[in-house]
Amino acid sequence: GDSVTQMEGPVTLSEEAFLTINCTYTATGYPSLFWYVQYPGEGLQLLLKATKADDKGSNKGFEATYRKETTSFHLEKGSVQVSDSAVYFCALSDLQGAQKLVFGQGTRLTINP
Amino acid sequence: DAGVIQSPRHEVTEMGQEVTLRCKPISGHNSLFWYRQTMMRGLELLIYFNNNVPIDDSGMPEDRFSAKMPNASFSTLKIQPSEPRDSAVYFCASRETGVNTEAFFGQGTRLTVV
């Protein structure tokens, strides 16, 4: 079945550092890919998405490119801020998977000033 | 729209008691998901409805868990009897039908079973 694997956390960086959170997926069809973010005490909210190969999703300085050849959707940001501290989830939705939304295990990010 | 509304926000109950969690999805959304989040297991999909019909309940841990969606604006997740290992944050999410559409999450119900 469909699955998503994220890099293990937690990740701790200093402010203005470069961020990469790795995400790879397994899907039977051609999924849409998402990154969601969860701030403390809240539900998840969409950060960005990409719906086909080579698409780049971007929002709030974060970017991720849909790489079909490596089945990856890594999240990057050039200069992180303290306010980016949160848990980040990679997810996919696949027509062959009955359109259910499958999440990775999440990566906790802490940014120190 | 007020977003996905879950109730209660917090629930503390004794082992063996019945617990009912409630969710009101965003109007017009055809798909509804129930997830459970714990430190050990992360975010697990419990059940997924489309047009009020359960499509995939393979994530429901055991017969103690049941979910219903009697109409497009209301869903419940029931645990009977509850056990301490059911302690978690339970999220409801809804989205329009389609693989590309954004899912909107409620703020969750934090369940503690003592």
PDB file of C-alpha atoms in Angstrom:
ATOM      1  CA  GLY A   1       0.000   0.000   0.000  1.00  0.00           C
ATOM      2  CA  ASP A   2       0.882   3.670  -0.100  1.00  0.00           C
ATOM      3  CA  SER A   3       3.396   4.921   2.447  1.00  0.00           C
ATOM      4  CA  VAL A   4       5.512   7.958   3.316  1.00  0.00           C
ATOM      5  CA  THR A   5       8.892   7.942   5.066  1.00  0.00           C
ATOM      6  CA  GLN A   6      10.398  11.064   6.616  1.00  0.00           C
ATOM      7  CA  MET A   7      13.788  11.689   8.123  1.00  0.00           C
ATOM      8  CA  GLU A   8      13.993  10.996  11.813  1.00  0.00           C
ATOM      9  CA  GLY A   9      13.738  13.906  14.175  1.00  0.00           C
ATOM     10  CA  PRO A  10      14.048  15.913  16.172  1.00  0.00           C
ATOM     11  CA  VAL A  11      15.976  18.469  14.155  1.00  0.00           C
ATOM     12  CA  THR A  12      17.536  21.436  15.940  1.00  0.00           C
ATOM     13  CA  LEU A  13      19.014  24.371  14.017  1.00  0.00           C
ATOM     14  CA  SER A  14      20.153  27.896  14.676  1.00  0.00           C
ATOM     15  CA  GLU A  15      18.248  30.834  13.257  1.00  0.00           C
ATOM     16  CA  GLU A  16      19.137  31.617   9.607  1.00  0.00           C
ATOM     17  CA  ALA A  17      20.430  28.076   8.979  1.00  0.00           C
ATOM     18  CA  PHE A  18      19.487  26.104   5.866  1.00  0.00           C
ATOM     19  CA  LEU A  19      16.823  23.458   6.370  1.00  0.00           C
ATOM     20  CA  THR A  20      16.221  20.168   4.591  1.00  0.00           C
ATOM     21  CA  ILE A  21      13.711  17.573   5.744  1.00  0.00           C
ATOM     22  CA  ASN A  22      13.785  14.446   3.621  1.00  0.00           C
ATOM     23  CA  CYS A  23      10.642  12.670   2.445  1.00  0.00           C
ATOM     24  CA  THR A  24      10.283   9.624   0.208  1.00  0.00           C
ATOM     25  CA  TYR A  25       7.115   7.824  -0.779  1.00  0.00           C
ATOM     26  CA  THR A  26       5.740   4.580  -2.146  1.00  0.00           C
ATOM     27  CA  ALA A  27       2.551   4.671  -4.182  1.00  0.00           C
ATOM     28  CA  THR A  28       0.814   2.432  -6.684  1.00  0.00           C
ATOM     29  CA  GLY A  29      -0.324   5.297  -8.891  1.00  0.00           C
ATOM     30  CA  TYR A  30       0.660   8.909  -9.471  1.00  0.00           C
ATOM     31  CA  PRO A  31       0.039  10.647  -6.177  1.00  0.00           C
ATOM     32  CA  SER A  32      -0.289  14.261  -5.196  1.00  0.00           C
ATOM     33  CA  LEU A  33       2.241  15.234  -2.534  1.00  0.00           C
ATOM     34  CA  PHE A  34       1.848  17.591   0.409  1.00  0.00           C
ATOM     35  CA  TRP A  35       3.705  19.113   3.324  1.00  0.00           C
ATOM     36  CA  TYR A  36       1.661  19.965   6.400  1.00  0.00           C
ATOM     37  CA  VAL A  37       2.823  21.835   9.505  1.00  0.00           C
ATOM     38  CA  GLN A  38       1.588  21.490  13.070  1.00  0.00           C
ATOM     39  CA  TYR A  39       2.233  24.247  15.585  1.00  0.00           C
ATOM     40  CA  PRO A  40       1.992  23.445  19.309  1.00  0.00           C
ATOM     41  CA  GLY A  41      -1.545  22.718  20.467  1.00  0.00           C
ATOM     42  CA  GLU A  42      -3.035  22.984  16.991  1.00  0.00           C
ATOM     43  CA  GLY A  43      -4.188  20.767  14.180  1.00  0.00           C
ATOM     44  CA  LEU A  44      -2.255  20.302  10.965  1.00  0.00           C
ATOM     45  CA  GLN A  45      -2.404  22.915   8.244  1.00  0.00           C
ATOM     46  CA  LEU A  46      -1.287  22.763   4.641  1.00  0.00           C
ATOM     47  CA  LEU A  47       2.124  24.299   3.953  1.00  0.00           C
ATOM     48  CA  LEU A  48       2.543  23.450   0.250  1.00  0.00           C
ATOM     49  CA  LYS A  49       1.679  20.850  -2.354  1.00  0.00           C
ATOM     50  CA  ALA A  50       2.667  19.500  -5.778  1.00  0.00           C
ATOM     51  CA  THR A  51       0.393  17.500  -8.012  1.00  0.00           C
ATOM     52  CA  LYS A  52       2.640  16.116 -10.749  1.00  0.00           C
ATOM     53  CA  ALA A  53       6.255  15.261 -11.475  1.00  0.00           C
ATOM     54  CA  ASP A  54       8.728  18.176 -11.485  1.00  0.00           C
ATOM     55  CA  ASP A  55       6.175  20.532  -9.920  1.00  0.00           C
ATOM     56  CA  LYS A  56       7.567  22.779  -7.188  1.00  0.00           C
ATOM     57  CA  GLY A  57       5.358  23.758  -4.296  1.00  0.00           C
ATOM     58  CA  SER A  58       6.290  26.857  -2.314  1.00  0.00           C
ATOM     59  CA  ASN A  59       4.946  28.909   0.577  1.00  0.00           C
ATOM     60  CA  LYS A  60       6.395  31.115   3.351  1.00  0.00           C
ATOM     61  CA  GLY A  61       9.932  30.575   2.030  1.00  0.00           C
ATOM     62  CA  PHE A  62       9.594  26.789   2.040  1.00  0.00           C
ATOM     63  CA  GLU A  63       9.954  24.793  -1.176  1.00  0.00           C
ATOM     64  CA  ALA A  64       9.639  21.161  -2.246  1.00  0.00           C
ATOM     65  CA  THR A  65      10.006  19.599  -5.691  1.00  0.00           C
ATOM     66  CA  TYR A  66       8.115  16.468  -6.789  1.00  0.00           C
ATOM     67  CA  ARG A  67      10.827  14.041  -7.986  1.00  0.00           C
ATOM     68  CA  LYS A  68       9.226  11.006  -9.588  1.00  0.00           C
ATOM     69  CA  GLU A  69      12.539   9.360 -10.486  1.00  0.00           C
ATOM     70  CA  THR A  70      13.653   9.293  -6.853  1.00  0.00           C
ATOM     71  CA  THR A  71      10.121   9.163  -5.365  1.00  0.00           C
ATOM     72  CA  SER A  72      11.011  12.100  -3.147  1.00  0.00           C
ATOM     73  CA  PHE A  73       9.535  15.406  -1.984  1.00  0.00           C
ATOM     74  CA  HIS A  74      12.159  16.993   0.264  1.00  0.00           C
ATOM     75  CA  LEU A  75      11.278  20.188   2.137  1.00  0.00           C
ATOM     76  CA  GLU A  76      13.796  23.051   2.064  1.00  0.00           C
ATOM     77  CA  LYS A  77      14.118  26.572   3.399  1.00  0.00           C
ATOM     78  CA  GLY A  78      17.091  28.814   2.910  1.00  0.00           C
ATOM     79  CA  SER A  79      16.992  30.697   6.209  1.00  0.00           C
ATOM     80  CA  VAL A  80      14.858  29.436   9.088  1.00  0.00           C
ATOM     81  CA  GLN A  81      13.340  31.547  11.833  1.00  0.00           C
ATOM     82  CA  VAL A  82      12.389  30.774  15.418  1.00  0.00           C
ATOM     83  CA  SER A  83       8.750  30.934  14.334  1.00  0.00           C
ATOM     84  CA  ASP A  84       9.322  27.920  12.036  1.00  0.00           C
ATOM     85  CA  SER A  85       9.614  25.666  15.075  1.00  0.00           C
ATOM     86  CA  ALA A  86       6.878  23.061  14.597  1.00  0.00           C
ATOM     87  CA  VAL A  87       6.262  19.480  13.508  1.00  0.00           C
ATOM     88  CA  TYR A  88       6.347  18.927   9.738  1.00  0.00           C
ATOM     89  CA  PHE A  89       4.464  16.108   7.996  1.00  0.00           C
ATOM     90  CA  CYS A  90       4.905  14.828   4.469  1.00  0.00           C
ATOM     91  CA  ALA A  91       1.784  13.258   2.941  1.00  0.00           C
ATOM     92  CA  LEU A  92       0.393  11.784  -0.244  1.00  0.00           C
ATOM     93  CA  SER A  93      -2.992  11.219  -1.805  1.00  0.00           C
ATOM     94  CA  ASP A  94      -3.401   8.687  -4.562  1.00  0.00           C
ATOM     95  CA  LEU A  95      -6.364   7.842  -6.762  1.00  0.00           C
ATOM     96  CA  GLN A  96      -5.427   4.165  -6.606  1.00  0.00           C
ATOM     97  CA  GLY A  97      -5.382   4.514  -2.834  1.00  0.00           C
ATOM     98  CA  ALA A  98      -9.009   5.635  -2.883  1.00  0.00           C
ATOM     99  CA  GLN A  99      -7.847   9.216  -2.368  1.00  0.00           C
ATOM    100  CA  LYS A 100      -7.099   8.732   1.301  1.00  0.00           C
ATOM    101  CA  LEU A 101      -4.472  11.022   2.769  1.00  0.00           C
ATOM    102  CA  VAL A 102      -1.444   9.106   4.074  1.00  0.00           C
ATOM    103  CA  PHE A 103       1.064  10.858   6.354  1.00  0.00           C
ATOM    104  CA  GLY A 104       4.662  10.264   7.313  1.00  0.00           C
ATOM    105  CA  GLN A 105       5.587  10.079  10.966  1.00  0.00           C
ATOM    106  CA  GLY A 106       6.406  13.763  11.285  1.00  0.00           C
ATOM    107  CA  THR A 107       9.666  15.619  11.975  1.00  0.00           C
ATOM    108  CA  ARG A 108       9.928  17.937  14.957  1.00  0.00           C
ATOM    109  CA  LEU A 109      11.926  21.073  14.146  1.00  0.00           C
ATOM    110  CA  THR A 110      13.303  23.430  16.778  1.00  0.00           C
ATOM    111  CA  ILE A 111      14.994  26.681  15.817  1.00  0.00           C
ATOM    112  CA  ASN A 112      17.197  28.353  18.426  1.00  0.00           C
ATOM    113  CA  PRO A 113      17.807  32.129  18.348  1.00  0.00           C
TER     114      PRO A 113
ATOM    115  CA  ASP B   1     -16.983  28.884   7.569  1.00  0.00           C
ATOM    116  CA  ALA B   2     -15.721  28.175  11.080  1.00  0.00           C
ATOM    117  CA  GLY B   3     -13.536  25.316   9.913  1.00  0.00           C
ATOM    118  CA  VAL B   4     -13.655  21.739  11.156  1.00  0.00           C
ATOM    119  CA  ILE B   5     -15.134  21.695  14.634  1.00  0.00           C
ATOM    120  CA  GLN B   6     -14.329  18.961  17.108  1.00  0.00           C
ATOM    121  CA  SER B   7     -15.750  18.397  20.553  1.00  0.00           C
ATOM    122  CA  PRO B   8     -14.824  18.078  23.282  1.00  0.00           C
ATOM    123  CA  ARG B   9     -11.328  19.616  23.214  1.00  0.00           C
ATOM    124  CA  HIS B  10     -10.280  17.611  26.243  1.00  0.00           C
ATOM    125  CA  GLU B  11     -11.716  14.440  27.719  1.00  0.00           C
ATOM    126  CA  VAL B  12     -10.605  12.600  30.821  1.00  0.00           C
ATOM    127  CA  THR B  13     -12.344   9.330  31.534  1.00  0.00           C
ATOM    128  CA  GLU B  14     -11.878   6.209  33.561  1.00  0.00           C
ATOM    129  CA  MET B  15     -10.887   2.903  32.040  1.00  0.00           C
ATOM    130  CA  GLY B  16     -13.918   0.938  30.911  1.00  0.00           C
ATOM    131  CA  GLN B  17     -16.083   3.953  30.197  1.00  0.00           C
ATOM    132  CA  GLU B  18     -17.551   4.793  26.809  1.00  0.00           C
ATOM    133  CA  VAL B  19     -16.098   7.823  25.044  1.00  0.00           C
ATOM    134  CA  THR B  20     -17.664   9.641  22.095  1.00  0.00           C
ATOM    135  CA  LEU B  21     -15.743  12.173  20.038  1.00  0.00           C
ATOM    136  CA  ARG B  22     -17.610  14.461  17.663  1.00  0.00           C
ATOM    137  CA  CYS B  23     -16.740  16.225  14.440  1.00  0.00           C
ATOM    138  CA  LYS B  24     -18.484  18.748  12.214  1.00  0.00           C
ATOM    139  CA  PRO B  25     -16.737  18.978   8.832  1.00  0.00           C
ATOM    140  CA  ILE B  26     -16.615  22.026   6.600  1.00  0.00           C
ATOM    141  CA  SER B  27     -19.812  22.429   4.624  1.00  0.00           C
ATOM    142  CA  GLY B  28     -19.486  21.062   1.098  1.00  0.00           C
ATOM    143  CA  HIS B  29     -16.594  18.742   1.885  1.00  0.00           C
ATOM    144  CA  ASN B  30     -17.280  15.183   0.745  1.00  0.00           C
ATOM    145  CA  SER B  31     -14.438  13.382   2.522  1.00  0.00           C
ATOM    146  CA  LEU B  32     -13.855  13.018   6.245  1.00  0.00           C
ATOM    147  CA  PHE B  33     -10.923  11.455   8.054  1.00  0.00           C
ATOM    148  CA  TRP B  34     -10.299  10.435  11.660  1.00  0.00           C
ATOM    149  CA  TYR B  35      -6.651  10.329  12.797  1.00  0.00           C
ATOM    150  CA  ARG B  36      -4.989   9.444  16.079  1.00  0.00           C
ATOM    151  CA  GLN B  37      -1.713  11.074  17.142  1.00  0.00           C
ATOM    152  CA  THR B  38       0.667   9.738  19.782  1.00  0.00           C
ATOM    153  CA  MET B  39       4.350  10.291  20.456  1.00  0.00           C
ATOM    154  CA  MET B  40       5.128   6.626  19.857  1.00  0.00           C
ATOM    155  CA  ARG B  41       3.129   5.983  16.693  1.00  0.00           C
ATOM    156  CA  GLY B  42       2.848   9.426  15.117  1.00  0.00           C
ATOM    157  CA  LEU B  43      -0.256  10.234  13.059  1.00  0.00           C
ATOM    158  CA  GLU B  44      -2.367   7.183  12.225  1.00  0.00           C
ATOM    159  CA  LEU B  45      -5.357   7.145   9.878  1.00  0.00           C
ATOM    160  CA  LEU B  46      -8.202   5.362  11.642  1.00  0.00           C
ATOM    161  CA  ILE B  47     -11.054   5.640   9.131  1.00  0.00           C
ATOM    162  CA  TYR B  48     -11.990   7.545   6.010  1.00  0.00           C
ATOM    163  CA  PHE B  49     -15.499   8.424   4.768  1.00  0.00           C
ATOM    164  CA  ASN B  50     -16.501   9.610   1.323  1.00  0.00           C
ATOM    165  CA  ASN B  51     -20.039  10.935   0.854  1.00  0.00           C
ATOM    166  CA  ASN B  52     -20.881   9.615   4.337  1.00  0.00           C
ATOM    167  CA  VAL B  53     -19.854   6.054   3.424  1.00  0.00           C
ATOM    168  CA  PRO B  54     -16.877   4.404   5.163  1.00  0.00           C
ATOM    169  CA  ILE B  55     -14.300   3.686   2.464  1.00  0.00           C
ATOM    170  CA  ASP B  56     -11.370   2.410   4.482  1.00  0.00           C
ATOM    171  CA  ASP B  57     -11.490   1.428   8.156  1.00  0.00           C
ATOM    172  CA  SER B  58      -8.371  -0.716   8.129  1.00  0.00           C
ATOM    173  CA  GLY B  59      -6.726   1.602  10.631  1.00  0.00           C
ATOM    174  CA  MET B  60      -9.342   1.106  13.326  1.00  0.00           C
ATOM    175  CA  PRO B  61      -7.338  -0.653  16.008  1.00  0.00           C
ATOM    176  CA  GLU B  62      -9.949  -3.103  17.251  1.00  0.00           C
ATOM    177  CA  ASP B  63     -13.632  -3.711  17.762  1.00  0.00           C
ATOM    178  CA  ARG B  64     -13.722  -1.308  20.675  1.00  0.00           C
ATOM    179  CA  PHE B  65     -13.536   1.513  18.130  1.00  0.00           C
ATOM    180  CA  SER B  66     -16.455   2.463  15.895  1.00  0.00           C
ATOM    181  CA  ALA B  67     -17.189   5.466  13.700  1.00  0.00           C
ATOM    182  CA  LYS B  68     -20.327   6.757  12.067  1.00  0.00           C
ATOM    183  CA  MET B  69     -21.286   9.509   9.706  1.00  0.00           C
ATOM    184  CA  PRO B  70     -25.084   9.744   9.736  1.00  0.00           C
ATOM    185  CA  ASN B  71     -25.120  12.820   7.518  1.00  0.00           C
ATOM    186  CA  ALA B  72     -22.781  15.165   5.683  1.00  0.00           C
ATOM    187  CA  SER B  73     -22.380  17.519   8.629  1.00  0.00           C
ATOM    188  CA  PHE B  74     -21.632  15.194  11.530  1.00  0.00           C
ATOM    189  CA  SER B  75     -19.413  12.271  12.465  1.00  0.00           C
ATOM    190  CA  THR B  76     -18.640  10.423  15.677  1.00  0.00           C
ATOM    191  CA  LEU B  77     -15.817   8.215  16.843  1.00  0.00           C
ATOM    192  CA  LYS B  78     -16.747   5.972  19.763  1.00  0.00           C
ATOM    193  CA  ILE B  79     -14.514   3.908  22.016  1.00  0.00           C
ATOM    194  CA  GLN B  80     -16.229   1.336  24.198  1.00  0.00           C
ATOM    195  CA  PRO B  81     -14.768   0.265  26.567  1.00  0.00           C
ATOM    196  CA  SER B  82     -11.888   2.731  26.762  1.00  0.00           C
ATOM    197  CA  GLU B  83      -8.392   1.680  27.889  1.00  0.00           C
ATOM    198  CA  PRO B  84      -5.367   3.710  29.037  1.00  0.00           C
ATOM    199  CA  ARG B  85      -3.544   2.904  25.773  1.00  0.00           C
ATOM    200  CA  ASP B  86      -6.262   4.811  23.906  1.00  0.00           C
ATOM    201  CA  SER B  87      -4.910   8.046  25.382  1.00  0.00           C
ATOM    202  CA  ALA B  88      -3.966  10.257  22.427  1.00  0.00           C
ATOM    203  CA  VAL B  89      -4.999  13.312  20.455  1.00  0.00           C
ATOM    204  CA  TYR B  90      -7.730  12.476  17.957  1.00  0.00           C
ATOM    205  CA  PHE B  91      -8.062  14.669  14.885  1.00  0.00           C
ATOM    206  CA  CYS B  92     -10.864  14.984  12.400  1.00  0.00           C
ATOM    207  CA  ALA B  93     -10.159  16.398   8.936  1.00  0.00           C
ATOM    208  CA  SER B  94     -12.299  17.109   5.895  1.00  0.00           C
ATOM    209  CA  ARG B  95     -11.658  17.896   2.264  1.00  0.00           C
ATOM    210  CA  GLU B  96     -13.435  18.159  -1.046  1.00  0.00           C
ATOM    211  CA  THR B  97     -13.271  15.001  -3.145  1.00  0.00           C
ATOM    212  CA  GLY B  98     -10.091  14.761  -5.213  1.00  0.00           C
ATOM    213  CA  VAL B  99      -6.458  13.778  -4.779  1.00  0.00           C
ATOM    214  CA  ASN B 100      -5.248  17.368  -5.103  1.00  0.00           C
ATOM    215  CA  THR B 101      -7.469  19.005  -2.549  1.00  0.00           C
ATOM    216  CA  GLU B 102      -6.338  20.385   0.785  1.00  0.00           C
ATOM    217  CA  ALA B 103      -7.445  18.676   3.977  1.00  0.00           C
ATOM    218  CA  PHE B 104      -8.545  20.938   6.817  1.00  0.00           C
ATOM    219  CA  PHE B 105      -7.986  19.714  10.339  1.00  0.00           C
ATOM    220  CA  GLY B 106      -9.867  20.399  13.516  1.00  0.00           C
ATOM    221  CA  GLN B 107      -8.002  21.357  16.657  1.00  0.00           C
ATOM    222  CA  GLY B 108      -8.232  17.834  18.001  1.00  0.00           C
ATOM    223  CA  THR B 109      -9.587  16.123  21.092  1.00  0.00           C
ATOM    224  CA  ARG B 110      -7.038  15.219  23.735  1.00  0.00           C
ATOM    225  CA  LEU B 111      -8.255  11.997  25.343  1.00  0.00           C
ATOM    226  CA  THR B 112      -6.830  10.753  28.618  1.00  0.00           C
ATOM    227  CA  VAL B 113      -7.984   7.395  29.953  1.00  0.00           C
ATOM    228  CA  VAL B 114      -6.979   6.789  33.565  1.00  0.00           C
TER     229      VAL B 114
END
